[in-house]
Amino acid sequence: NAGVTQTPKFQVLKTGQSMTLQCAQDMNHEYMSWYRQDPGMGLRLIHYSVGAGITDQGEVPNGYNVSRSTTEDFPLRLLSAAPSQTSVYFCASSRRDSWNEKLFFGSGTQLSVL
Amino acid sequence: DAKTTQPNSMESNEEEPVHLPCNHSTISGTDYIHWYRQLPSQGPEYVIHGLTSNVNNRMASLAIAEDRKSSTLILHRATLRDAAVYYCILRVNNRKLIWGLGTSLAVNP
């Protein structure tokens, strides 16, 4: 049982480049979300999804796009990377009936934008 | 928004109990209190949550003050594997999670 799998673990981008952070879960969870973790700040929600085909913005959505075509996958796209997006990114999932009670997190992607 | 305040760091000895405090004086009546922990180079891991009553599970206990302005996460017997950053979080309006900065717990052998 892999849980929540994020790839890649590390990534270095140049300003203006695009990339997709991958997130997959094998627990059949309806709810998935993306957070970023920055020094001196708590985790902040970027985007979330309550099911396939449904996405919504969190508190810091600018510069990021998401889509949810399947229950298992929830990729996060950076269309034009900026140094302010240097951060550690975490994907999380949970059951719909406990969607904000018990989150299962991946191990993170450390992104540096030069 | 409501917020939480935790000590930056704490230290404990192996096999002793650990009490991790959290202040949330601006909590509203419907806000839940959650705790997660984060081991080095890993994502956060759910520990426990509660609303008003004290809660116990296999990992820890959560003691909530009667006025709900503070709470304490209790690890009954700390092990070296419990060394982590512990986050006290408020779930506001049953939707939004407000993360604090966490307490870094060191466990001495």
Short mmCIF file of C-alpha atoms in Angstrom, two decimals:
data_model
loop_
_atom_site.label_atom_id
_atom_site.label_comp_id
_atom_site.label_asym_id
_atom_site.label_seq_id
_atom_site.Cartn_x
_atom_site.Cartn_y
_atom_site.Cartn_z
CA ASN A 1 0.00 0.00 0.00
CA ALA A 2 1.92 3.03 -1.28
CA GLY A 3 -0.43 5.74 0.09
CA VAL A 4 0.30 9.15 -1.47
CA THR A 5 3.17 9.22 -3.96
CA GLN A 6 4.79 12.43 -5.15
CA THR A 7 7.29 12.84 -7.96
CA PRO A 8 9.88 14.17 -8.38
CA LYS A 9 11.45 14.51 -4.93
CA PHE A 10 13.71 17.36 -6.02
CA GLN A 11 13.54 19.78 -8.95
CA VAL A 12 15.49 22.84 -10.02
CA LEU A 13 13.90 25.20 -12.54
CA LYS A 14 14.90 28.41 -14.20
CA THR A 15 12.58 31.38 -14.02
CA GLY A 16 9.91 31.10 -16.69
CA GLN A 17 10.12 27.34 -17.13
CA SER A 18 7.06 25.18 -16.70
CA MET A 19 6.68 21.85 -14.99
CA THR A 20 4.17 19.50 -13.43
CA LEU A 21 4.42 18.05 -9.95
CA GLN A 22 2.82 14.63 -9.88
CA CYS A 23 0.65 13.23 -7.09
CA ALA A 24 -1.04 9.85 -7.00
CA GLN A 25 -2.91 8.00 -4.26
CA ASP A 26 -4.05 4.38 -4.13
CA MET A 27 -6.52 4.66 -1.26
CA ASN A 28 -9.54 5.60 -3.39
CA HIS A 29 -9.76 8.94 -1.58
CA GLU A 30 -12.13 11.50 -3.02
CA TYR A 31 -10.41 14.55 -1.55
CA MET A 32 -6.95 15.64 -2.68
CA SER A 33 -5.06 18.84 -2.08
CA TRP A 34 -1.76 20.64 -2.60
CA TYR A 35 0.11 22.59 0.08
CA ARG A 36 3.32 24.55 0.10
CA GLN A 37 5.63 24.77 3.10
CA ASP A 38 7.92 27.75 3.53
CA PRO A 39 10.30 28.57 6.40
CA GLY A 40 8.65 30.61 9.13
CA MET A 41 5.16 29.93 7.82
CA GLY A 42 2.61 27.23 8.36
CA LEU A 43 1.50 25.00 5.51
CA ARG A 44 -0.66 26.91 3.04
CA LEU A 45 -3.31 25.40 0.81
CA ILE A 46 -2.83 25.99 -2.93
CA HIS A 47 -5.66 24.03 -4.60
CA TYR A 48 -7.93 21.19 -3.67
CA SER A 49 -10.37 18.75 -5.24
CA VAL A 50 -13.35 16.94 -3.72
CA GLY A 51 -13.62 14.48 -6.60
CA ALA A 52 -12.79 13.80 -10.23
CA GLY A 53 -13.64 16.80 -12.39
CA ILE A 54 -13.99 19.17 -9.42
CA THR A 55 -11.26 21.57 -8.28
CA ASP A 56 -11.20 24.74 -6.24
CA GLN A 57 -8.71 27.35 -5.09
CA GLY A 58 -7.08 27.45 -1.69
CA GLU A 59 -5.46 30.46 -0.05
CA VAL A 60 -2.44 30.82 -2.38
CA PRO A 61 -3.55 29.65 -5.87
CA ASN A 62 -1.84 32.26 -8.06
CA GLY A 63 0.74 30.81 -10.44
CA TYR A 64 -0.56 27.26 -10.13
CA ASN A 65 -3.06 25.18 -12.11
CA VAL A 66 -4.63 21.84 -11.29
CA SER A 67 -6.96 19.34 -12.89
CA ARG A 68 -8.51 16.09 -11.65
CA SER A 69 -9.36 13.70 -14.43
CA THR A 70 -9.17 10.56 -12.28
CA THR A 71 -9.70 9.75 -8.60
CA GLU A 72 -6.09 8.67 -8.26
CA ASP A 73 -4.15 11.59 -9.75
CA PHE A 74 -3.96 15.28 -8.93
CA PRO A 75 -1.10 17.03 -10.75
CA LEU A 76 0.02 20.57 -9.93
CA ARG A 77 1.23 22.68 -12.85
CA LEU A 78 3.52 25.67 -12.73
CA LEU A 79 3.08 27.45 -16.05
CA SER A 80 5.87 30.01 -15.65
CA ALA A 81 7.99 29.39 -12.59
CA ALA A 82 9.07 32.32 -10.40
CA PRO A 83 11.65 32.43 -7.57
CA SER A 84 8.76 33.05 -5.14
CA GLN A 85 7.60 29.52 -5.90
CA THR A 86 10.72 28.03 -4.36
CA SER A 87 9.24 25.86 -1.65
CA VAL A 88 8.49 22.33 -0.51
CA TYR A 89 5.23 21.07 -1.96
CA PHE A 90 3.04 18.45 -0.33
CA CYS A 91 0.11 16.58 -1.75
CA ALA A 92 -2.52 15.21 0.63
CA SER A 93 -5.61 13.06 0.34
CA SER A 94 -8.50 11.92 2.51
CA ARG A 95 -11.89 10.28 2.39
CA ARG A 96 -14.77 12.56 1.49
CA ASP A 97 -16.56 11.95 4.78
CA SER A 98 -13.47 13.05 6.73
CA TRP A 99 -11.98 15.35 4.15
CA ASN A 100 -10.53 17.84 6.52
CA GLU A 101 -10.19 15.57 9.53
CA LYS A 102 -7.46 13.12 8.70
CA LEU A 103 -5.18 13.96 5.80
CA PHE A 104 -2.60 11.57 4.38
CA PHE A 105 0.44 13.39 3.02
CA GLY A 106 3.05 12.47 0.47
CA SER A 107 6.75 12.88 1.21
CA GLY A 108 7.03 16.15 -0.67
CA THR A 109 8.74 17.76 -3.64
CA GLN A 110 11.50 20.26 -2.96
CA LEU A 111 11.43 22.87 -5.74
CA SER A 112 14.03 25.55 -6.35
CA VAL A 113 13.43 28.26 -8.95
CA LEU A 114 16.55 30.17 -9.95
CA ASP B 1 -8.50 34.21 11.39
CA ALA B 2 -7.88 32.25 14.52
CA LYS B 3 -4.26 31.26 15.11
CA THR B 4 -2.22 28.92 17.27
CA THR B 5 0.92 29.60 19.30
CA GLN B 6 3.42 26.91 20.25
CA PRO B 7 6.91 26.90 21.76
CA ASN B 8 9.59 26.70 19.09
CA SER B 9 11.29 23.70 20.64
CA MET B 10 11.09 21.23 23.50
CA GLU B 11 13.26 18.44 24.78
CA SER B 12 12.38 15.17 26.43
CA ASN B 13 14.02 11.99 27.62
CA GLU B 14 13.23 8.62 26.16
CA GLU B 15 10.41 6.71 27.88
CA GLU B 16 9.21 9.80 29.75
CA PRO B 17 5.88 11.55 29.09
CA VAL B 18 5.87 14.68 26.95
CA HIS B 19 3.36 17.50 27.19
CA LEU B 20 3.27 19.75 24.14
CA PRO B 21 1.27 22.95 24.75
CA CYS B 22 -0.71 25.03 22.29
CA ASN B 23 -2.50 28.33 22.81
CA HIS B 24 -5.47 29.24 20.64
CA SER B 25 -7.14 32.06 22.52
CA THR B 26 -9.14 33.28 19.48
CA ILE B 27 -10.73 29.89 18.81
CA SER B 28 -14.43 29.87 17.94
CA GLY B 29 -16.98 27.47 19.31
CA THR B 30 -17.09 25.29 16.19
CA ASP B 31 -13.34 25.19 15.50
CA TYR B 32 -11.70 21.79 15.88
CA ILE B 33 -8.19 21.33 17.23
CA HIS B 34 -5.91 19.05 15.22
CA TRP B 35 -2.38 17.84 15.74
CA TYR B 36 -0.04 16.57 13.06
CA ARG B 37 3.63 15.74 13.27
CA GLN B 38 6.35 15.88 10.66
CA LEU B 39 9.41 13.67 10.78
CA PRO B 40 12.55 14.88 8.97
CA SER B 41 12.21 14.81 5.18
CA GLN B 42 8.65 13.48 5.35
CA GLY B 43 5.18 14.87 4.96
CA PRO B 44 3.00 15.67 7.98
CA GLU B 45 1.31 12.74 9.70
CA TYR B 46 -2.06 12.93 11.46
CA VAL B 47 -1.87 12.47 15.23
CA ILE B 48 -5.21 13.34 16.81
CA HIS B 49 -8.05 15.86 16.82
CA GLY B 50 -10.87 17.00 19.09
CA LEU B 51 -13.51 19.65 19.73
CA THR B 52 -14.28 19.91 23.44
CA SER B 53 -13.65 16.64 25.22
CA ASN B 54 -10.29 15.03 25.83
CA VAL B 55 -9.38 12.43 23.21
CA ASN B 56 -7.18 9.36 23.27
CA ASN B 57 -5.82 7.16 20.50
CA ARG B 58 -2.94 4.76 20.08
CA MET B 59 -0.49 7.57 19.32
CA ALA B 60 -1.32 10.22 21.89
CA SER B 61 -3.85 11.99 24.09
CA LEU B 62 -5.31 15.44 23.56
CA ALA B 63 -6.28 17.45 26.62
CA ILE B 64 -8.46 20.49 25.86
CA ALA B 65 -8.90 23.25 28.42
CA GLU B 66 -12.42 23.90 29.62
CA ASP B 67 -12.47 27.35 27.98
CA ARG B 68 -10.87 25.81 24.84
CA LYS B 69 -8.27 28.57 24.67
CA SER B 70 -5.46 26.05 25.02
CA SER B 71 -4.75 22.38 24.54
CA THR B 72 -1.98 19.91 25.26
CA LEU B 73 -0.78 16.97 23.22
CA ILE B 74 0.45 14.21 25.49
CA LEU B 75 2.87 11.51 24.37
CA HIS B 76 2.75 8.99 27.17
CA ARG B 77 6.20 7.46 26.67
CA ALA B 78 8.47 9.25 24.25
CA THR B 79 10.66 7.18 21.96
CA LEU B 80 13.47 8.28 19.68
CA ARG B 81 11.06 7.86 16.76
CA ASP B 82 8.86 10.59 18.24
CA ALA B 83 11.45 13.26 17.47
CA ALA B 84 9.61 15.50 15.02
CA VAL B 85 7.95 18.86 14.54
CA TYR B 86 4.48 18.83 16.10
CA TYR B 87 1.87 21.14 14.62
CA CYS B 88 -1.21 22.41 16.43
CA ILE B 89 -3.85 23.31 13.86
CA LEU B 90 -7.32 24.81 13.94
CA ARG B 91 -10.02 23.59 11.58
CA VAL B 92 -12.17 26.67 11.01
CA ASN B 93 -15.76 26.53 9.75
CA ASN B 94 -15.29 22.78 9.21
CA ARG B 95 -13.21 23.59 6.15
CA LYS B 96 -10.07 25.63 6.46
CA LEU B 97 -7.01 24.30 8.30
CA ILE B 98 -4.87 26.99 9.91
CA TRP B 99 -1.40 25.63 10.55
CA GLY B 100 0.90 26.99 13.21
CA LEU B 101 4.69 26.99 13.08
CA GLY B 102 5.06 23.88 15.21
CA THR B 103 7.21 22.68 18.10
CA SER B 104 10.40 20.83 17.31
CA LEU B 105 10.65 17.96 19.80
CA ALA B 106 14.02 16.42 20.57
CA VAL B 107 14.11 13.09 22.42
CA ASN B 108 17.26 12.21 24.33
CA PRO B 109 18.27 8.55 24.74
#
